[in-house]
Amino acid sequence: MRPDTGRVAMTGNEPGALAMKQVRPDVVAGYPITPQTELMQQFAQYVADGESETELILVESEHSAMSAVIGASATGVRAMTATSANGLALMWEMLYIAAGYRLPISTMLVSRSLGGPINIHCDHSDAMGMRDTGWIMLFAETAQEAYDNGIMATRIAEHDQVRLPVMTVQDGFITSHTTQVLSILTDEQVSEFVGIYRPKKSLSNFDQPMTYGAIVLPDFYMDVKRQQAEAMDNSPRFVEQVADEYAELTGRRHEALESYRLDDAQVALVVLGSAAGTAKDAIDIMRERAIAVGLLKVRMFRPFPRVEVAEALSRTRAICVLDRSLAMGAPMGPLAADVAASLVTGRRAPPLYNAVYGLGGRDITIADFEGVIEEAAEVAQTGAPKATVRYVGLRGNEE
Amino acid sequence: MAIKLRELTQTPELIAGGHRACAGCLGVNAVRQVLHAVDRPVVTTSATGCLEVTTTIYPYTAWQTPFIHSAFENVAATASGIERALKVLGDEGAIPRKVKTIAFAGDGGTYDIGLQALSGALERGHDFLYVCYNNEAYMNTGIQRSGATPYGASTTTSPAGRRSLGKTQRPKNMTDIVVAHSVPYVAQASPHSWRDLATKVKKAMDKEGPAFINILAPCHRGWRYPMEEGINISKMAVDTCVWPLFEVDEGEWNLSYRPRRKPDVADWLKRQRRFDHLFKNGGGPVLDTIQDTVDEDWAKLLERCGEPPKTD
Ligand SMILES: Cc1ncc(C[n+]2csc(CCOP(=O)(O)OP(=O)(O)O)c2C)c(N)n1
Ligand code: SF4
Ligand SMILES: [Mg+2]
């Protein structure tokens, strides 16, 4: 039986809030920032209406939001928060600490540029700033995925063999503020799926008082961090397990990577988040024009599925990795750098270059993608990209 | 009923010996005294600082209570999360309802970088006790000036020098700032006055909502007095009225102690080498200002507490 209880039309923030309600966190900390604000407002309404029993702490900053959920999680309850951009930047110090303490906190990021100049629209500069902090990171293309990730994140984070924080990312405005049709579960289905979180070891175990956050000096620090890295490296198989169970429940299976018309592709695009949808449409058009192009959509950005990425791309003749953020002064954008590194350690490394698009909410259209694909197809012929980093959709001519 | 020393000695030692604080450290001593006065299970948390680094060197811990340290500026926010989580667990019967959260932080973690988180937690009304052990500088990082450092004190970032007489600003009145949040209980205490300290902790623990105790915690490394002198130094700080003992209980100001004779502040300053330079060339006006400020603050406090004005 596939109990798809409801097809509903919602903006991305609404299923975010709904997932947050349905996983029944014991403690949520909230602080407003566009474009995430609406999600927390909706959640506060659930609490105000008695639909959620969560203890909602309306903190005075995002640094305190993450600190409060760290305190709550260490005390042995399910704790969550949500944010965007500068809010995530303000949490940055605490992101490392949440992960280092192996706290199963899940957080929803509604992606937005980090400025300056200030800009409230989507790009992934906020998410990329946290990529090395030790969180599992799941990106959503659609409101449906944002909802599904929001539910799976709790199970993944709290899995005995994982115990790592999970960040689920949806694109600000593009996903969070546009109406899409999606399937949702009932509260009971979700609550059965995620279960109850009451760990034996926590600050509320008075028989075995434990210290969290000791100072660890050079004699032990490196070993502690190595163990944490191991937990991260081992997590994909448990992420997959949770995805299997979720597929069982919903009929929707979310893999770490999604391939679109990639099997016979000579040209590959690689992308994160909502742009994947536009890319797919453009690929269909270009396939009609006999260009063998396909897409690799990265859903799980951390841990980066490097073996599978290399596997999926090694037979192509040109790869264009699209980044919705800049890594100033770095050889390439963050996604491109990861794909390149994955290929280097793989079997074969086809020519690869980086295309930067969509900064601060600049639209990327099907026509833009057609241009990207045409250029990539040329690279497949010549074997030589025009530049390591290209910009898509600049005002005027790039050259 | 007055607390008896014998009773306190019967309570469990919640900060185990063997921690790495300096011999004679009154910060860790103050925390130990607080925990001796606690009569129920507690979850403790601390900001980064001397207390945290000296009590939790991995793989050891001196804490016999559940304890978490996460960062420097956020202990009140961490405590907020703990307190709400304890409420959830208390409501479902998993733990006793009377479990309380205690947050500890130094003056840096309270007056300066942690002020925002503290203010937020006080405003939200979490049921917790916040204890500032005030050693009047950033000791853990090597005695830098803080918002609590006294006017004229030499620290490593406000050093006395050919053109400097130490810190040029007076300390902020943190206890007043907390009082302005209209929380149920606010007090100042000192480690030499153990009965007063323990009484205040017990009162604070019995409140529902935020309670704040600011404890003067002399540090011989930073204040530069002989290691064994700490208790005398704290007593003199109280007798000179540099650090008066009082409480604000449900908005009512009560003076806890009135010295029979109020010695000159200079007598206290003289015993600490951080003020050495004030007794050499040109320190006179600074000494006068310090004395005047103490006198003014003391007169104001007497008035607030409904005490007769100074007699001597
Ligand atoms: C965000 C941040 N800034 C700076 C520091 C460095 N730091 C650690 S402890 C400390 C001073 C602590 O001073 P205080 O709170 O007065 O406690 P004490 O060490 O004096 O007991 C500083 C500056 C830090 N850990 N985190
Ligand atoms: S430096 Fe001062 S505050 Fe720090 S442990 Fe030593 S005596 Fe205590
Ligand atoms: Mg200090």
mmCIF file of C-alpha atoms in Angstrom, chain B residues 3-307:
data_model
loop_
_atom_site.group_PDB
_atom_site.id
_atom_site.type_symbol
_atom_site.label_atom_id
_atom_site.label_comp_id
_atom_site.label_asym_id
_atom_site.label_seq_id
_atom_site.Cartn_x
_atom_site.Cartn_y
_atom_site.Cartn_z
ATOM 1 C CA ILE B 3 23.084 27.590 57.456
ATOM 2 C CA LYS B 4 25.680 25.707 59.489
ATOM 3 C CA LEU B 5 29.144 25.024 58.185
ATOM 4 C CA ARG B 6 28.855 21.444 59.385
ATOM 5 C CA GLU B 7 25.792 20.941 57.200
ATOM 6 C CA LEU B 8 27.617 22.226 54.156
ATOM 7 C CA THR B 9 30.518 19.873 54.780
ATOM 8 C CA GLN B 10 28.086 16.936 54.700
ATOM 9 C CA THR B 11 26.920 17.738 51.171
ATOM 10 C CA PRO B 12 28.579 15.984 48.235
ATOM 11 C CA GLU B 13 31.694 17.454 46.678
ATOM 12 C CA LEU B 14 30.452 18.182 43.158
ATOM 13 C CA ILE B 15 33.747 19.621 41.917
ATOM 14 C CA ALA B 16 36.243 16.842 42.512
ATOM 15 C CA GLY B 17 39.759 17.602 43.662
ATOM 16 C CA GLY B 18 42.573 17.215 41.181
ATOM 17 C CA HIS B 19 41.368 19.876 38.783
ATOM 18 C CA ARG B 20 44.030 22.157 37.330
ATOM 19 C CA ALA B 21 42.999 25.552 38.614
ATOM 20 C CA CYS B 22 45.828 27.488 40.265
ATOM 21 C CA ALA B 23 46.237 26.845 43.960
ATOM 22 C CA GLY B 24 44.268 29.553 45.704
ATOM 23 C CA CYS B 25 41.908 30.187 42.786
ATOM 24 C CA LEU B 26 38.759 31.725 44.190
ATOM 25 C CA GLY B 27 36.800 31.310 40.961
ATOM 26 C CA VAL B 28 36.700 27.535 41.201
ATOM 27 C CA ASN B 29 36.290 27.904 44.966
ATOM 28 C CA ALA B 30 33.191 30.041 44.455
ATOM 29 C CA VAL B 31 31.694 27.477 42.104
ATOM 30 C CA ARG B 32 32.414 24.739 44.618
ATOM 31 C CA GLN B 33 30.670 26.759 47.314
ATOM 32 C CA VAL B 34 27.655 27.273 45.066
ATOM 33 C CA LEU B 35 27.370 23.541 44.463
ATOM 34 C CA HIS B 36 27.660 22.765 48.178
ATOM 35 C CA ALA B 37 24.571 24.881 48.736
ATOM 36 C CA VAL B 38 22.542 23.025 46.110
ATOM 37 C CA ASP B 39 20.037 20.527 47.427
ATOM 38 C CA ARG B 40 18.709 18.897 44.268
ATOM 39 C CA PRO B 41 19.919 17.369 41.011
ATOM 40 C CA VAL B 42 21.336 20.013 38.693
ATOM 41 C CA VAL B 43 22.594 20.207 35.140
ATOM 42 C CA THR B 44 25.529 22.582 34.939
ATOM 43 C CA THR B 45 27.012 24.473 32.040
ATOM 44 C CA SER B 46 29.872 26.884 31.727
ATOM 45 C CA ALA B 47 31.259 29.402 29.310
ATOM 46 C CA THR B 48 34.806 29.123 28.040
ATOM 47 C CA GLY B 49 37.272 30.474 30.577
ATOM 48 C CA CYS B 50 39.477 29.450 33.468
ATOM 49 C CA LEU B 51 36.741 27.413 35.153
ATOM 50 C CA GLU B 52 36.053 25.311 32.092
ATOM 51 C CA VAL B 53 39.610 24.694 30.961
ATOM 52 C CA THR B 54 40.863 23.799 34.423
ATOM 53 C CA THR B 55 38.042 21.389 35.307
ATOM 54 C CA THR B 56 37.626 19.397 32.090
ATOM 55 C CA ILE B 57 40.996 18.428 30.710
ATOM 56 C CA TYR B 58 40.219 15.335 28.636
ATOM 57 C CA PRO B 59 40.039 12.452 29.514
ATOM 58 C CA TYR B 60 39.282 13.770 33.004
ATOM 59 C CA THR B 61 36.510 15.860 34.412
ATOM 60 C CA ALA B 62 36.103 17.385 37.859
ATOM 61 C CA TRP B 63 32.339 17.694 37.397
ATOM 62 C CA GLN B 64 30.258 15.234 39.368
ATOM 63 C CA THR B 65 27.113 16.799 37.932
ATOM 64 C CA PRO B 66 26.069 16.503 34.287
ATOM 65 C CA PHE B 67 28.020 19.289 32.615
ATOM 66 C CA ILE B 68 28.338 20.899 29.206
ATOM 67 C CA HIS B 69 30.624 23.566 27.869
ATOM 68 C CA SER B 70 30.090 24.678 24.296
ATOM 69 C CA ALA B 71 31.491 28.165 23.686
ATOM 70 C CA PHE B 72 32.368 31.498 25.250
ATOM 71 C CA GLU B 73 29.487 33.859 24.516
ATOM 72 C CA ASN B 74 26.510 31.566 24.799
ATOM 73 C CA VAL B 75 26.232 29.927 28.206
ATOM 74 C CA ALA B 76 22.850 31.498 28.912
ATOM 75 C CA ALA B 77 21.545 30.287 25.536
ATOM 76 C CA THR B 78 22.861 26.776 26.145
ATOM 77 C CA ALA B 79 21.202 26.881 29.562
ATOM 78 C CA SER B 80 17.942 27.962 27.878
ATOM 79 C CA GLY B 81 17.941 24.813 25.763
ATOM 80 C CA ILE B 82 18.838 22.595 28.708
ATOM 81 C CA GLU B 83 16.121 24.138 30.826
ATOM 82 C CA ARG B 84 13.403 23.611 28.210
ATOM 83 C CA ALA B 85 14.582 20.039 27.601
ATOM 84 C CA LEU B 86 14.462 19.348 31.348
ATOM 85 C CA LYS B 87 10.936 20.718 31.405
ATOM 86 C CA VAL B 88 9.869 18.308 28.662
ATOM 87 C CA LEU B 89 11.466 15.391 30.497
ATOM 88 C CA GLY B 90 10.033 16.524 33.833
ATOM 89 C CA ASP B 91 6.525 16.826 32.386
ATOM 90 C CA GLU B 92 6.665 13.293 31.036
ATOM 91 C CA GLY B 93 7.932 11.970 34.360
ATOM 92 C CA ALA B 94 11.318 10.829 33.080
ATOM 93 C CA ILE B 95 13.162 12.964 35.634
ATOM 94 C CA PRO B 96 12.126 14.817 38.807
ATOM 95 C CA ARG B 97 10.530 18.196 38.127
ATOM 96 C CA LYS B 98 12.744 20.029 40.580
ATOM 97 C CA VAL B 99 15.938 19.506 38.536
ATOM 98 C CA LYS B 100 17.502 22.874 37.901
ATOM 99 C CA THR B 101 19.970 24.331 35.427
ATOM 100 C CA ILE B 102 22.967 26.333 36.610
ATOM 101 C CA ALA B 103 25.100 28.368 34.232
ATOM 102 C CA PHE B 104 28.564 29.587 35.190
ATOM 103 C CA ALA B 105 30.633 32.188 33.407
ATOM 104 C CA GLY B 106 33.472 34.552 34.093
ATOM 105 C CA ASP B 107 33.174 38.300 33.811
ATOM 106 C CA GLY B 108 34.217 38.213 30.156
ATOM 107 C CA GLY B 109 31.537 35.632 29.416
ATOM 108 C CA THR B 110 28.978 37.720 31.306
ATOM 109 C CA TYR B 111 29.718 41.454 31.097
ATOM 110 C CA ASP B 112 31.078 41.420 27.563
ATOM 111 C CA ILE B 113 30.708 38.725 24.944
ATOM 112 C CA GLY B 114 27.933 36.817 26.732
ATOM 113 C CA LEU B 115 25.773 39.821 27.598
ATOM 114 C CA GLN B 116 23.377 39.424 24.679
ATOM 115 C CA ALA B 117 22.686 35.745 25.354
ATOM 116 C CA LEU B 118 22.266 36.471 29.062
ATOM 117 C CA SER B 119 19.878 39.340 28.425
ATOM 118 C CA GLY B 120 17.822 37.185 26.064
ATOM 119 C CA ALA B 121 17.588 34.307 28.519
ATOM 120 C CA LEU B 122 16.601 36.654 31.352
ATOM 121 C CA GLU B 123 13.932 38.284 29.219
ATOM 122 C CA ARG B 124 12.502 34.910 28.214
ATOM 123 C CA GLY B 125 12.274 33.977 31.865
ATOM 124 C CA HIS B 126 13.964 30.573 31.856
ATOM 125 C CA ASP B 127 13.998 28.835 35.218
ATOM 126 C CA PHE B 128 17.731 28.780 35.886
ATOM 127 C CA LEU B 129 20.487 30.166 38.056
ATOM 128 C CA TYR B 130 23.269 32.142 36.408
ATOM 129 C CA VAL B 131 26.464 32.577 38.387
ATOM 130 C CA CYS B 132 29.149 34.996 37.299
ATOM 131 C CA TYR B 133 32.497 34.381 38.950
ATOM 132 C CA ASN B 134 33.973 37.787 38.502
ATOM 133 C CA ASN B 135 37.752 37.897 38.538
ATOM 134 C CA GLU B 136 37.691 41.248 36.784
ATOM 135 C CA ALA B 137 39.591 40.329 33.625
ATOM 136 C CA TYR B 138 40.018 37.687 30.908
ATOM 137 C CA MET B 139 42.241 35.427 32.957
ATOM 138 C CA ASN B 140 42.213 32.327 30.792
ATOM 139 C CA THR B 141 43.776 34.156 27.875
ATOM 140 C CA GLY B 142 46.326 35.940 30.026
ATOM 141 C CA ILE B 143 44.779 38.774 32.050
ATOM 142 C CA GLN B 144 43.309 41.092 29.423
ATOM 143 C CA ARG B 145 40.985 43.907 30.462
ATOM 144 C CA SER B 146 37.234 43.298 30.438
ATOM 145 C CA GLY B 147 34.125 45.380 31.066
ATOM 146 C CA ALA B 148 34.499 44.349 34.704
ATOM 147 C CA THR B 149 38.107 45.451 35.123
ATOM 148 C CA PRO B 150 38.374 48.291 37.655
ATOM 149 C CA TYR B 151 39.397 51.795 36.703
ATOM 150 C CA GLY B 152 43.159 52.140 36.992
ATOM 151 C CA ALA B 153 43.959 48.414 36.973
ATOM 152 C CA SER B 154 46.923 47.301 34.921
ATOM 153 C CA THR B 155 46.163 44.350 32.680
ATOM 154 C CA THR B 156 48.021 42.962 29.691
ATOM 155 C CA THR B 157 45.863 45.020 27.306
ATOM 156 C CA SER B 158 45.508 48.054 29.571
ATOM 157 C CA PRO B 159 49.030 48.047 30.932
ATOM 158 C CA ALA B 160 50.406 50.792 33.081
ATOM 159 C CA GLY B 161 53.215 52.527 31.230
ATOM 160 C CA ARG B 162 54.978 55.801 30.849
ATOM 161 C CA ARG B 163 51.809 57.343 29.479
ATOM 162 C CA SER B 164 49.235 55.060 31.043
ATOM 163 C CA LEU B 165 47.795 54.596 34.486
ATOM 164 C CA GLY B 166 46.053 51.352 33.594
ATOM 165 C CA LYS B 167 42.449 50.960 32.469
ATOM 166 C CA THR B 168 40.899 54.329 31.683
ATOM 167 C CA GLN B 169 37.235 53.329 32.052
ATOM 168 C CA ARG B 170 35.226 52.332 35.087
ATOM 169 C CA PRO B 171 33.631 48.858 35.110
ATOM 170 C CA LYS B 172 30.032 48.526 34.007
ATOM 171 C CA ASN B 173 27.516 47.756 36.692
ATOM 172 C CA MET B 174 26.503 44.317 35.562
ATOM 173 C CA THR B 175 24.399 43.513 38.598
ATOM 174 C CA ASP B 176 22.291 46.621 37.921
ATOM 175 C CA ILE B 177 21.920 45.586 34.310
ATOM 176 C CA VAL B 178 20.448 42.278 35.432
ATOM 177 C CA VAL B 179 18.171 44.027 37.924
ATOM 178 C CA ALA B 180 16.829 46.066 35.008
ATOM 179 C CA HIS B 181 15.469 42.804 33.571
ATOM 180 C CA SER B 182 13.058 42.520 36.535
ATOM 181 C CA VAL B 183 13.935 38.914 37.291
ATOM 182 C CA PRO B 184 12.955 37.245 40.598
ATOM 183 C CA TYR B 185 16.371 37.211 42.233
ATOM 184 C CA VAL B 186 19.652 39.084 41.831
ATOM 185 C CA ALA B 187 22.518 39.203 44.312
ATOM 186 C CA GLN B 188 26.162 39.959 44.851
ATOM 187 C CA ALA B 189 28.259 37.606 46.966
ATOM 188 C CA SER B 190 31.844 36.994 47.959
ATOM 189 C CA PRO B 191 33.667 33.725 48.675
ATOM 190 C CA HIS B 192 34.894 34.876 52.112
ATOM 191 C CA SER B 193 31.304 35.216 53.278
ATOM 192 C CA TRP B 194 30.340 31.572 52.807
ATOM 193 C CA ARG B 195 27.099 31.656 54.784
ATOM 194 C CA ASP B 196 25.797 34.662 52.886
ATOM 195 C CA LEU B 197 26.806 33.020 49.615
ATOM 196 C CA ALA B 198 25.135 29.707 50.441
ATOM 197 C CA THR B 199 21.982 31.451 51.664
ATOM 198 C CA LYS B 200 21.738 33.385 48.419
ATOM 199 C CA VAL B 201 22.220 30.245 46.341
ATOM 200 C CA LYS B 202 19.444 28.490 48.236
ATOM 201 C CA LYS B 203 17.101 31.449 47.760
ATOM 202 C CA ALA B 204 17.962 31.620 44.081
ATOM 203 C CA MET B 205 17.359 27.910 43.606
ATOM 204 C CA ASP B 206 13.908 28.178 45.145
ATOM 205 C CA LYS B 207 12.775 30.852 42.702
ATOM 206 C CA GLU B 208 10.882 30.011 39.582
ATOM 207 C CA GLY B 209 12.488 31.938 36.774
ATOM 208 C CA PRO B 210 15.901 33.466 36.273
ATOM 209 C CA ALA B 211 18.199 34.154 39.201
ATOM 210 C CA PHE B 212 21.599 35.815 38.954
ATOM 211 C CA ILE B 213 24.433 35.878 41.463
ATOM 212 C CA ASN B 214 27.546 37.903 40.800
ATOM 213 C CA ILE B 215 30.392 36.561 42.934
ATOM 214 C CA LEU B 216 33.649 38.432 43.281
ATOM 215 C CA ALA B 217 36.389 35.898 42.585
ATOM 216 C CA PRO B 218 39.890 37.235 43.277
ATOM 217 C CA CYS B 219 42.593 35.764 41.051
ATOM 218 C CA HIS B 220 46.110 36.026 42.416
ATOM 219 C CA ARG B 221 47.642 35.634 38.973
ATOM 220 C CA GLY B 222 45.799 38.615 37.571
ATOM 221 C CA TRP B 223 45.494 40.770 40.659
ATOM 222 C CA ARG B 224 49.020 39.961 41.749
ATOM 223 C CA TYR B 225 48.791 39.309 45.455
ATOM 224 C CA PRO B 226 50.299 36.380 47.406
ATOM 225 C CA MET B 227 48.432 33.178 46.603
ATOM 226 C CA GLU B 228 47.164 32.584 50.140
ATOM 227 C CA GLU B 229 45.704 36.092 50.473
ATOM 228 C CA GLY B 230 42.573 35.615 48.342
ATOM 229 C CA ILE B 231 40.034 35.351 51.114
ATOM 230 C CA ASN B 232 41.424 38.457 52.839
ATOM 231 C CA ILE B 233 41.382 40.309 49.548
ATOM 232 C CA SER B 234 37.741 39.437 48.993
ATOM 233 C CA LYS B 235 36.849 40.416 52.567
ATOM 234 C CA MET B 236 38.553 43.781 52.110
ATOM 235 C CA ALA B 237 36.720 44.346 48.824
ATOM 236 C CA VAL B 238 33.489 43.998 50.755
ATOM 237 C CA ASP B 239 34.600 46.036 53.772
ATOM 238 C CA THR B 240 35.805 48.920 51.625
ATOM 239 C CA CYS B 241 32.462 48.758 49.776
ATOM 240 C CA VAL B 242 34.180 48.148 46.452
ATOM 241 C CA TRP B 243 32.035 44.983 46.274
ATOM 242 C CA PRO B 244 28.984 45.402 48.501
ATOM 243 C CA LEU B 245 26.915 42.379 49.427
ATOM 244 C CA PHE B 246 23.224 42.799 48.681
ATOM 245 C CA GLU B 247 20.280 41.138 47.022
ATOM 246 C CA VAL B 248 17.293 42.256 45.007
ATOM 247 C CA ASP B 249 14.601 39.769 45.933
ATOM 248 C CA GLU B 250 11.423 40.115 43.854
ATOM 249 C CA GLY B 251 12.377 43.743 43.280
ATOM 250 C CA GLU B 252 13.118 44.462 46.916
ATOM 251 C CA TRP B 253 16.634 45.701 47.659
ATOM 252 C CA ASN B 254 18.240 44.292 50.834
ATOM 253 C CA LEU B 255 21.701 45.067 52.090
ATOM 254 C CA SER B 256 23.351 41.841 53.265
ATOM 255 C CA TYR B 257 26.251 43.350 55.152
ATOM 256 C CA ARG B 258 27.253 46.755 56.452
ATOM 257 C CA PRO B 259 30.869 47.139 57.541
ATOM 258 C CA ARG B 260 31.266 48.687 60.968
ATOM 259 C CA ARG B 261 34.243 50.660 59.745
ATOM 260 C CA LYS B 262 34.751 51.415 56.078
ATOM 261 C CA PRO B 263 38.499 51.439 55.305
ATOM 262 C CA ASP B 264 39.903 53.523 52.459
ATOM 263 C CA VAL B 265 39.836 51.775 49.104
ATOM 264 C CA ALA B 266 43.565 52.487 48.873
ATOM 265 C CA ASP B 267 44.105 49.922 51.635
ATOM 266 C CA TRP B 268 42.615 47.299 49.340
ATOM 267 C CA LEU B 269 44.323 48.537 46.189
ATOM 268 C CA LYS B 270 47.729 48.585 47.866
ATOM 269 C CA ARG B 271 47.672 44.854 48.418
ATOM 270 C CA GLN B 272 47.402 44.107 44.705
ATOM 271 C CA ARG B 273 50.260 44.740 42.367
ATOM 272 C CA ARG B 274 47.861 45.418 39.471
ATOM 273 C CA PHE B 275 47.429 48.829 41.133
ATOM 274 C CA ASP B 276 51.133 49.382 42.031
ATOM 275 C CA HIS B 277 51.561 52.214 39.565
ATOM 276 C CA LEU B 278 48.817 54.256 41.237
ATOM 277 C CA PHE B 279 50.985 54.618 44.301
ATOM 278 C CA LYS B 280 53.901 55.970 42.335
ATOM 279 C CA ASN B 281 54.166 59.240 40.447
ATOM 280 C CA GLY B 282 50.902 60.748 39.347
ATOM 281 C CA GLY B 283 48.444 58.100 40.543
ATOM 282 C CA GLY B 284 46.848 60.335 43.172
ATOM 283 C CA PRO B 285 43.929 61.665 41.119
ATOM 284 C CA VAL B 286 43.050 58.157 39.969
ATOM 285 C CA LEU B 287 43.001 56.966 43.571
ATOM 286 C CA ASP B 288 40.731 59.878 44.471
ATOM 287 C CA THR B 289 38.357 59.117 41.638
ATOM 288 C CA ILE B 290 38.180 55.453 42.641
ATOM 289 C CA GLN B 291 37.368 56.412 46.235
ATOM 290 C CA ASP B 292 34.740 58.943 45.140
ATOM 291 C CA THR B 293 33.044 56.440 42.840
ATOM 292 C CA VAL B 294 32.924 53.803 45.562
ATOM 293 C CA ASP B 295 31.461 56.316 48.018
ATOM 294 C CA GLU B 296 28.822 57.485 45.562
ATOM 295 C CA ASP B 297 27.809 53.952 44.634
ATOM 296 C CA TRP B 298 27.687 52.950 48.278
ATOM 297 C CA ALA B 299 25.469 55.913 49.208
ATOM 298 C CA LYS B 300 23.146 55.064 46.334
ATOM 299 C CA LEU B 301 22.976 51.430 47.405
ATOM 300 C CA LEU B 302 22.163 52.364 51.010
ATOM 301 C CA GLU B 303 19.327 54.491 49.771
ATOM 302 C CA ARG B 304 17.974 51.778 47.502
ATOM 303 C CA CYS B 305 18.087 49.308 50.371
ATOM 304 C CA GLY B 306 16.314 51.720 52.697
ATOM 305 C CA GLU B 307 19.336 51.925 54.980
#
